[in-house]
Amino acid sequence: LAKTTQPISMDSYEGQEVNITCSHNNIATNDYITWYQQFPSQGPRFIIQGYKTKVTNEVASLFIPADRKSSTLSLPRVSLSDTAVYYCLVRRGNQAGTALIFGKGTTLSVSS
Amino acid sequence: DAGVIQSPRHEVTEMGQEVTLRCKPISGHNSLFWYRQTMMRGLELLIYFNNNVPIDDSGMPEDRFSAKMPNASFSTLKIQPSEPRDSAVYFCASREGYTGELFFGEGSRLTVL
């Protein structure tokens, strides 16, 4: 599976848009990009997943350029409750043996 | 649905004792994952099952660790004998099909003295 690289930490203020970029240079044709969020003392929670271009849901947007070697998670107008660790994962699609490997993640701190 | 249920939520034990962590996946989910999380090593995949069959246990630290899934609604992770370096939060997660969406339990915090 492709290795992912993302910033260790980011700081923001309430109301701002936050963009977290993840690099996955060795992504394969069958790979999907998945993002998780983890609050302290809780298990990770799925946020969004995409293959190419743009995906949007009620929580975030995911932008994937044509070469798919990177992706950007966009959180619109963050609040204090968005303070968490955000993980970018690359997974092989539609295979029974697909493991989901978490890296170190990006710790996002939102201040008032 | 109640979600993924793990027990115990907290366990404090002494070195050398046997520890058994339990997990009940979401009904209908066919894959189950065990992860361990520490500050130093982050979130590590220990083992995962598909249709109750272990697919990859390469993340299991050593022979002291074992995991079973006797049926679709129950799995255990056992540590025998336990050591202080096993202290961590152990998460169980399940998913339906082969999607990227895992549903995690609240974790079992293990402290080995």
PDB file of C-alpha atoms in Angstrom:
ATOM      1  CA  LEU A   1       0.000   0.000   0.000  1.00  0.00           C
ATOM      2  CA  ALA A   2       1.108   3.546  -0.717  1.00  0.00           C
ATOM      3  CA  LYS A   3       2.764   5.360   2.162  1.00  0.00           C
ATOM      4  CA  THR A   4       1.069   8.581   3.252  1.00  0.00           C
ATOM      5  CA  THR A   5       2.705  11.774   4.514  1.00  0.00           C
ATOM      6  CA  GLN A   6       0.809  14.536   6.276  1.00  0.00           C
ATOM      7  CA  PRO A   7       1.763  17.411   8.598  1.00  0.00           C
ATOM      8  CA  ILE A   8       2.190  16.469  12.222  1.00  0.00           C
ATOM      9  CA  SER A   9       0.174  19.402  13.511  1.00  0.00           C
ATOM     10  CA  MET A  10      -1.840  22.433  12.441  1.00  0.00           C
ATOM     11  CA  ASP A  11      -3.352  25.366  14.299  1.00  0.00           C
ATOM     12  CA  SER A  12      -6.449  27.322  13.382  1.00  0.00           C
ATOM     13  CA  TYR A  13      -9.051  29.673  14.772  1.00  0.00           C
ATOM     14  CA  GLU A  14     -12.773  29.237  14.985  1.00  0.00           C
ATOM     15  CA  GLY A  15     -14.608  30.102  11.799  1.00  0.00           C
ATOM     16  CA  GLN A  16     -11.651  29.536   9.501  1.00  0.00           C
ATOM     17  CA  GLU A  17     -11.425  26.960   6.738  1.00  0.00           C
ATOM     18  CA  VAL A  18      -8.771  24.306   7.357  1.00  0.00           C
ATOM     19  CA  ASN A  19      -7.083  22.352   4.604  1.00  0.00           C
ATOM     20  CA  ILE A  20      -4.977  19.314   5.471  1.00  0.00           C
ATOM     21  CA  THR A  21      -2.929  17.894   2.627  1.00  0.00           C
ATOM     22  CA  CYS A  22      -1.758  14.304   2.408  1.00  0.00           C
ATOM     23  CA  SER A  23       0.878  12.993   0.010  1.00  0.00           C
ATOM     24  CA  HIS A  24       0.614   9.466  -1.397  1.00  0.00           C
ATOM     25  CA  ASN A  25       3.035   9.391  -4.310  1.00  0.00           C
ATOM     26  CA  ASN A  26       2.899   5.641  -4.862  1.00  0.00           C
ATOM     27  CA  ILE A  27      -0.872   5.310  -4.988  1.00  0.00           C
ATOM     28  CA  ALA A  28      -2.068   2.458  -7.206  1.00  0.00           C
ATOM     29  CA  THR A  29      -4.918   2.402  -9.687  1.00  0.00           C
ATOM     30  CA  ASN A  30      -7.171   0.406  -7.351  1.00  0.00           C
ATOM     31  CA  ASP A  31      -6.485   2.512  -4.263  1.00  0.00           C
ATOM     32  CA  TYR A  32      -8.977   4.770  -2.517  1.00  0.00           C
ATOM     33  CA  ILE A  33      -8.192   7.685  -0.206  1.00  0.00           C
ATOM     34  CA  THR A  34      -9.916   7.658   3.151  1.00  0.00           C
ATOM     35  CA  TRP A  35      -9.873  10.139   6.040  1.00  0.00           C
ATOM     36  CA  TYR A  36     -10.632   9.526   9.696  1.00  0.00           C
ATOM     37  CA  GLN A  37     -11.038  11.802  12.710  1.00  0.00           C
ATOM     38  CA  GLN A  38     -10.150  10.864  16.274  1.00  0.00           C
ATOM     39  CA  PHE A  39     -11.110  12.749  19.406  1.00  0.00           C
ATOM     40  CA  PRO A  40      -9.285  12.133  22.692  1.00  0.00           C
ATOM     41  CA  SER A  41     -10.366   8.942  24.453  1.00  0.00           C
ATOM     42  CA  GLN A  42     -12.408   7.790  21.461  1.00  0.00           C
ATOM     43  CA  GLY A  43     -11.849   5.482  18.532  1.00  0.00           C
ATOM     44  CA  PRO A  44     -11.302   6.948  15.063  1.00  0.00           C
ATOM     45  CA  ARG A  45     -14.376   7.923  13.073  1.00  0.00           C
ATOM     46  CA  PHE A  46     -14.735   7.764   9.302  1.00  0.00           C
ATOM     47  CA  ILE A  47     -15.077  11.200   7.703  1.00  0.00           C
ATOM     48  CA  ILE A  48     -14.888  10.872   3.950  1.00  0.00           C
ATOM     49  CA  GLN A  49     -13.520   8.765   1.120  1.00  0.00           C
ATOM     50  CA  GLY A  50     -12.760   9.409  -2.526  1.00  0.00           C
ATOM     51  CA  TYR A  51     -11.113   8.106  -5.658  1.00  0.00           C
ATOM     52  CA  LYS A  52     -10.696  11.204  -7.814  1.00  0.00           C
ATOM     53  CA  THR A  53     -11.821  14.833  -8.237  1.00  0.00           C
ATOM     54  CA  LYS A  54     -14.020  16.105  -5.425  1.00  0.00           C
ATOM     55  CA  VAL A  55     -16.221  14.501  -2.816  1.00  0.00           C
ATOM     56  CA  THR A  56     -18.353  16.456  -0.367  1.00  0.00           C
ATOM     57  CA  ASN A  57     -20.491  15.441   2.567  1.00  0.00           C
ATOM     58  CA  GLU A  58     -22.006  17.202   5.556  1.00  0.00           C
ATOM     59  CA  VAL A  59     -18.697  17.175   7.423  1.00  0.00           C
ATOM     60  CA  ALA A  60     -15.942  17.880   4.910  1.00  0.00           C
ATOM     61  CA  SER A  61     -14.787  18.013   1.321  1.00  0.00           C
ATOM     62  CA  LEU A  62     -12.045  15.935  -0.228  1.00  0.00           C
ATOM     63  CA  PHE A  63     -10.100  17.229  -3.203  1.00  0.00           C
ATOM     64  CA  ILE A  64      -8.042  14.816  -5.289  1.00  0.00           C
ATOM     65  CA  PRO A  65      -6.050  16.081  -8.288  1.00  0.00           C
ATOM     66  CA  ALA A  66      -5.887  14.176 -11.544  1.00  0.00           C
ATOM     67  CA  ASP A  67      -2.575  12.476 -10.752  1.00  0.00           C
ATOM     68  CA  ARG A  68      -3.972  11.326  -7.373  1.00  0.00           C
ATOM     69  CA  LYS A  69      -0.557  11.671  -5.728  1.00  0.00           C
ATOM     70  CA  SER A  70      -2.015  13.878  -3.027  1.00  0.00           C
ATOM     71  CA  SER A  71      -5.344  14.762  -1.496  1.00  0.00           C
ATOM     72  CA  THR A  72      -6.665  17.638   0.591  1.00  0.00           C
ATOM     73  CA  LEU A  73      -9.233  17.387   3.336  1.00  0.00           C
ATOM     74  CA  SER A  74     -11.123  20.644   3.697  1.00  0.00           C
ATOM     75  CA  LEU A  75     -13.018  21.497   6.867  1.00  0.00           C
ATOM     76  CA  PRO A  76     -15.219  24.585   6.389  1.00  0.00           C
ATOM     77  CA  ARG A  77     -15.573  27.052   9.249  1.00  0.00           C
ATOM     78  CA  VAL A  78     -14.017  24.967  12.013  1.00  0.00           C
ATOM     79  CA  SER A  79     -15.142  25.173  15.618  1.00  0.00           C
ATOM     80  CA  LEU A  80     -13.465  24.227  18.882  1.00  0.00           C
ATOM     81  CA  SER A  81     -15.069  20.801  18.618  1.00  0.00           C
ATOM     82  CA  ASP A  82     -13.085  20.060  15.464  1.00  0.00           C
ATOM     83  CA  THR A  83      -9.921  19.808  17.556  1.00  0.00           C
ATOM     84  CA  ALA A  84      -8.828  16.238  16.873  1.00  0.00           C
ATOM     85  CA  VAL A  85      -6.321  14.053  15.077  1.00  0.00           C
ATOM     86  CA  TYR A  86      -7.002  13.561  11.369  1.00  0.00           C
ATOM     87  CA  TYR A  87      -5.687  10.498   9.574  1.00  0.00           C
ATOM     88  CA  CYS A  88      -5.205  10.017   5.854  1.00  0.00           C
ATOM     89  CA  LEU A  89      -5.235   6.404   4.663  1.00  0.00           C
ATOM     90  CA  VAL A  90      -4.817   4.724   1.309  1.00  0.00           C
ATOM     91  CA  ARG A  91      -6.625   1.426   0.948  1.00  0.00           C
ATOM     92  CA  ARG A  92      -6.854  -1.144  -1.817  1.00  0.00           C
ATOM     93  CA  GLY A  93     -10.409  -1.205  -3.091  1.00  0.00           C
ATOM     94  CA  ASN A  94     -12.805  -4.115  -3.106  1.00  0.00           C
ATOM     95  CA  GLN A  95     -10.508  -6.807  -1.844  1.00  0.00           C
ATOM     96  CA  ALA A  96     -11.149  -9.127   1.052  1.00  0.00           C
ATOM     97  CA  GLY A  97      -7.601  -8.811   2.278  1.00  0.00           C
ATOM     98  CA  THR A  98      -7.617  -5.056   2.510  1.00  0.00           C
ATOM     99  CA  ALA A  99      -6.086  -3.758   5.719  1.00  0.00           C
ATOM    100  CA  LEU A 100      -6.426  -0.175   6.871  1.00  0.00           C
ATOM    101  CA  ILE A 101      -3.110   1.162   8.139  1.00  0.00           C
ATOM    102  CA  PHE A 102      -3.098   4.375  10.140  1.00  0.00           C
ATOM    103  CA  GLY A 103      -0.119   6.704  10.155  1.00  0.00           C
ATOM    104  CA  LYS A 104       0.690   9.355  12.750  1.00  0.00           C
ATOM    105  CA  GLY A 105      -2.050  11.701  11.616  1.00  0.00           C
ATOM    106  CA  THR A 106      -2.337  15.476  11.837  1.00  0.00           C
ATOM    107  CA  THR A 107      -3.236  17.008  15.169  1.00  0.00           C
ATOM    108  CA  LEU A 108      -5.515  19.975  14.522  1.00  0.00           C
ATOM    109  CA  SER A 109      -5.872  22.511  17.317  1.00  0.00           C
ATOM    110  CA  VAL A 110      -8.665  25.050  16.995  1.00  0.00           C
ATOM    111  CA  SER A 111      -8.592  28.112  19.232  1.00  0.00           C
ATOM    112  CA  SER A 112     -11.150  30.793  19.947  1.00  0.00           C
TER     113      SER A 112
ATOM    114  CA  ASP B   1     -27.691  -0.418  16.378  1.00  0.00           C
ATOM    115  CA  ALA B   2     -25.530  -0.383  19.502  1.00  0.00           C
ATOM    116  CA  GLY B   3     -22.295  -0.102  17.575  1.00  0.00           C
ATOM    117  CA  VAL B   4     -19.137  -2.054  18.279  1.00  0.00           C
ATOM    118  CA  ILE B   5     -19.099  -3.126  21.905  1.00  0.00           C
ATOM    119  CA  GLN B   6     -15.854  -3.706  23.757  1.00  0.00           C
ATOM    120  CA  SER B   7     -15.232  -4.975  27.255  1.00  0.00           C
ATOM    121  CA  PRO B   8     -13.782  -4.266  29.673  1.00  0.00           C
ATOM    122  CA  ARG B   9     -13.455  -0.507  29.212  1.00  0.00           C
ATOM    123  CA  HIS B  10     -10.635  -0.373  31.717  1.00  0.00           C
ATOM    124  CA  GLU B  11      -8.390  -3.101  33.042  1.00  0.00           C
ATOM    125  CA  VAL B  12      -5.580  -2.840  35.527  1.00  0.00           C
ATOM    126  CA  THR B  13      -3.557  -5.957  36.106  1.00  0.00           C
ATOM    127  CA  GLU B  14      -0.170  -7.083  37.294  1.00  0.00           C
ATOM    128  CA  MET B  15       2.655  -8.295  35.147  1.00  0.00           C
ATOM    129  CA  GLY B  16       2.362 -11.968  34.350  1.00  0.00           C
ATOM    130  CA  GLN B  17      -1.407 -12.119  34.529  1.00  0.00           C
ATOM    131  CA  GLU B  18      -3.595 -13.186  31.628  1.00  0.00           C
ATOM    132  CA  VAL B  19      -5.717 -10.490  30.008  1.00  0.00           C
ATOM    133  CA  THR B  20      -8.706 -11.115  27.773  1.00  0.00           C
ATOM    134  CA  LEU B  21     -10.313  -8.315  25.805  1.00  0.00           C
ATOM    135  CA  ARG B  22     -13.667  -8.846  24.146  1.00  0.00           C
ATOM    136  CA  CYS B  23     -15.411  -7.391  21.150  1.00  0.00           C
ATOM    137  CA  LYS B  24     -18.873  -7.653  19.666  1.00  0.00           C
ATOM    138  CA  PRO B  25     -18.959  -6.272  16.120  1.00  0.00           C
ATOM    139  CA  ILE B  26     -21.941  -4.624  14.494  1.00  0.00           C
ATOM    140  CA  SER B  27     -24.427  -7.208  13.302  1.00  0.00           C
ATOM    141  CA  GLY B  28     -24.008  -7.950   9.615  1.00  0.00           C
ATOM    142  CA  HIS B  29     -20.414  -6.751   9.421  1.00  0.00           C
ATOM    143  CA  ASN B  30     -18.088  -9.358   7.990  1.00  0.00           C
ATOM    144  CA  SER B  31     -14.671  -7.913   8.850  1.00  0.00           C
ATOM    145  CA  LEU B  32     -13.199  -7.312  12.288  1.00  0.00           C
ATOM    146  CA  PHE B  33     -10.002  -5.489  13.201  1.00  0.00           C
ATOM    147  CA  TRP B  34      -7.963  -5.229  16.391  1.00  0.00           C
ATOM    148  CA  TYR B  35      -5.781  -2.137  16.840  1.00  0.00           C
ATOM    149  CA  ARG B  36      -3.515  -0.981  19.648  1.00  0.00           C
ATOM    150  CA  GLN B  37      -2.802   2.684  20.349  1.00  0.00           C
ATOM    151  CA  THR B  38       0.020   4.218  22.367  1.00  0.00           C
ATOM    152  CA  MET B  39       1.573   7.658  22.365  1.00  0.00           C
ATOM    153  CA  MET B  40       4.863   6.293  21.113  1.00  0.00           C
ATOM    154  CA  ARG B  41       3.691   4.021  18.300  1.00  0.00           C
ATOM    155  CA  GLY B  42       0.330   5.506  17.384  1.00  0.00           C
ATOM    156  CA  LEU B  43      -2.461   3.293  16.090  1.00  0.00           C
ATOM    157  CA  GLU B  44      -1.129  -0.133  15.125  1.00  0.00           C
ATOM    158  CA  LEU B  45      -3.073  -2.858  13.349  1.00  0.00           C
ATOM    159  CA  LEU B  46      -2.648  -6.123  15.229  1.00  0.00           C
ATOM    160  CA  ILE B  47      -4.847  -8.555  13.318  1.00  0.00           C
ATOM    161  CA  TYR B  48      -7.948  -8.601  11.192  1.00  0.00           C
ATOM    162  CA  PHE B  49     -10.550 -11.192  10.305  1.00  0.00           C
ATOM    163  CA  ASN B  50     -12.760 -11.586   7.291  1.00  0.00           C
ATOM    164  CA  ASN B  51     -15.788 -13.867   7.665  1.00  0.00           C
ATOM    165  CA  ASN B  52     -14.322 -15.087  10.989  1.00  0.00           C
ATOM    166  CA  VAL B  53     -11.055 -16.159   9.349  1.00  0.00           C
ATOM    167  CA  PRO B  54      -7.789 -14.417  10.311  1.00  0.00           C
ATOM    168  CA  ILE B  55      -6.424 -12.743   7.197  1.00  0.00           C
ATOM    169  CA  ASP B  56      -3.276 -11.084   8.496  1.00  0.00           C
ATOM    170  CA  ASP B  57      -1.806 -11.359  11.980  1.00  0.00           C
ATOM    171  CA  SER B  58       1.596  -9.910  11.106  1.00  0.00           C
ATOM    172  CA  GLY B  59       0.958  -7.026  13.474  1.00  0.00           C
ATOM    173  CA  MET B  60       0.651  -9.240  16.527  1.00  0.00           C
ATOM    174  CA  PRO B  61       3.687  -8.313  18.644  1.00  0.00           C
ATOM    175  CA  GLU B  62       4.709 -11.788  19.744  1.00  0.00           C
ATOM    176  CA  ASP B  63       3.466 -15.186  20.813  1.00  0.00           C
ATOM    177  CA  ARG B  64       2.057 -13.766  24.021  1.00  0.00           C
ATOM    178  CA  PHE B  65      -0.756 -12.282  21.935  1.00  0.00           C
ATOM    179  CA  SER B  66      -3.529 -14.362  20.410  1.00  0.00           C
ATOM    180  CA  ALA B  67      -6.882 -13.531  18.865  1.00  0.00           C
ATOM    181  CA  LYS B  68      -9.900 -15.608  18.036  1.00  0.00           C
ATOM    182  CA  MET B  69     -13.206 -15.102  16.314  1.00  0.00           C
ATOM    183  CA  PRO B  70     -15.334 -18.191  17.012  1.00  0.00           C
ATOM    184  CA  ASN B  71     -18.401 -16.701  15.337  1.00  0.00           C
ATOM    185  CA  ALA B  72     -19.567 -13.604  13.517  1.00  0.00           C
ATOM    186  CA  SER B  73     -20.649 -11.827  16.685  1.00  0.00           C
ATOM    187  CA  PHE B  74     -17.702 -12.259  19.019  1.00  0.00           C
ATOM    188  CA  SER B  75     -13.937 -11.907  19.107  1.00  0.00           C
ATOM    189  CA  THR B  76     -11.297 -12.013  21.822  1.00  0.00           C
ATOM    190  CA  LEU B  77      -7.762 -10.701  22.106  1.00  0.00           C
ATOM    191  CA  LYS B  78      -5.728 -12.470  24.755  1.00  0.00           C
ATOM    192  CA  ILE B  79      -2.382 -11.535  26.256  1.00  0.00           C
ATOM    193  CA  GLN B  80      -0.626 -14.198  28.291  1.00  0.00           C
ATOM    194  CA  PRO B  81       1.512 -13.369  30.177  1.00  0.00           C
ATOM    195  CA  SER B  82       1.011  -9.623  30.211  1.00  0.00           C
ATOM    196  CA  GLU B  83       3.918  -7.164  30.531  1.00  0.00           C
ATOM    197  CA  PRO B  84       4.047  -3.451  31.382  1.00  0.00           C
ATOM    198  CA  ARG B  85       4.887  -2.594  27.738  1.00  0.00           C
ATOM    199  CA  ASP B  86       1.487  -3.996  26.737  1.00  0.00           C
ATOM    200  CA  SER B  87      -0.182  -1.033  28.436  1.00  0.00           C
ATOM    201  CA  ALA B  88      -2.215   0.710  25.737  1.00  0.00           C
ATOM    202  CA  VAL B  89      -5.715   1.334  24.470  1.00  0.00           C
ATOM    203  CA  TYR B  90      -6.952  -1.589  22.413  1.00  0.00           C
ATOM    204  CA  PHE B  91      -9.596  -0.853  19.801  1.00  0.00           C
ATOM    205  CA  CYS B  92     -11.842  -3.232  17.972  1.00  0.00           C
ATOM    206  CA  ALA B  93     -13.451  -2.169  14.701  1.00  0.00           C
ATOM    207  CA  SER B  94     -15.790  -3.786  12.209  1.00  0.00           C
ATOM    208  CA  ARG B  95     -16.991  -3.072   8.696  1.00  0.00           C
ATOM    209  CA  GLU B  96     -19.479  -4.312   6.158  1.00  0.00           C
ATOM    210  CA  GLY B  97     -18.100  -5.614   2.900  1.00  0.00           C
ATOM    211  CA  TYR B  98     -14.787  -4.212   1.705  1.00  0.00           C
ATOM    212  CA  THR B  99     -15.396  -0.513   2.142  1.00  0.00           C
ATOM    213  CA  GLY B 100     -13.045   1.940   3.783  1.00  0.00           C
ATOM    214  CA  GLU B 101     -15.487   2.738   6.555  1.00  0.00           C
ATOM    215  CA  LEU B 102     -14.555   1.099   9.833  1.00  0.00           C
ATOM    216  CA  PHE B 103     -16.724   1.450  12.908  1.00  0.00           C
ATOM    217  CA  PHE B 104     -14.640   1.564  16.058  1.00  0.00           C
ATOM    218  CA  GLY B 105     -15.565   0.623  19.581  1.00  0.00           C
ATOM    219  CA  GLU B 106     -14.791   2.865  22.529  1.00  0.00           C
ATOM    220  CA  GLY B 107     -11.635   0.935  23.317  1.00  0.00           C
ATOM    221  CA  SER B 108     -10.261  -1.045  26.250  1.00  0.00           C
ATOM    222  CA  ARG B 109      -7.636   0.787  28.249  1.00  0.00           C
ATOM    223  CA  LEU B 110      -5.142  -1.728  29.625  1.00  0.00           C
ATOM    224  CA  THR B 111      -2.645  -0.930  32.341  1.00  0.00           C
ATOM    225  CA  VAL B 112      -0.129  -3.586  33.298  1.00  0.00           C
ATOM    226  CA  LEU B 113       1.743  -2.826  36.520  1.00  0.00           C
TER     227      LEU B 113
END
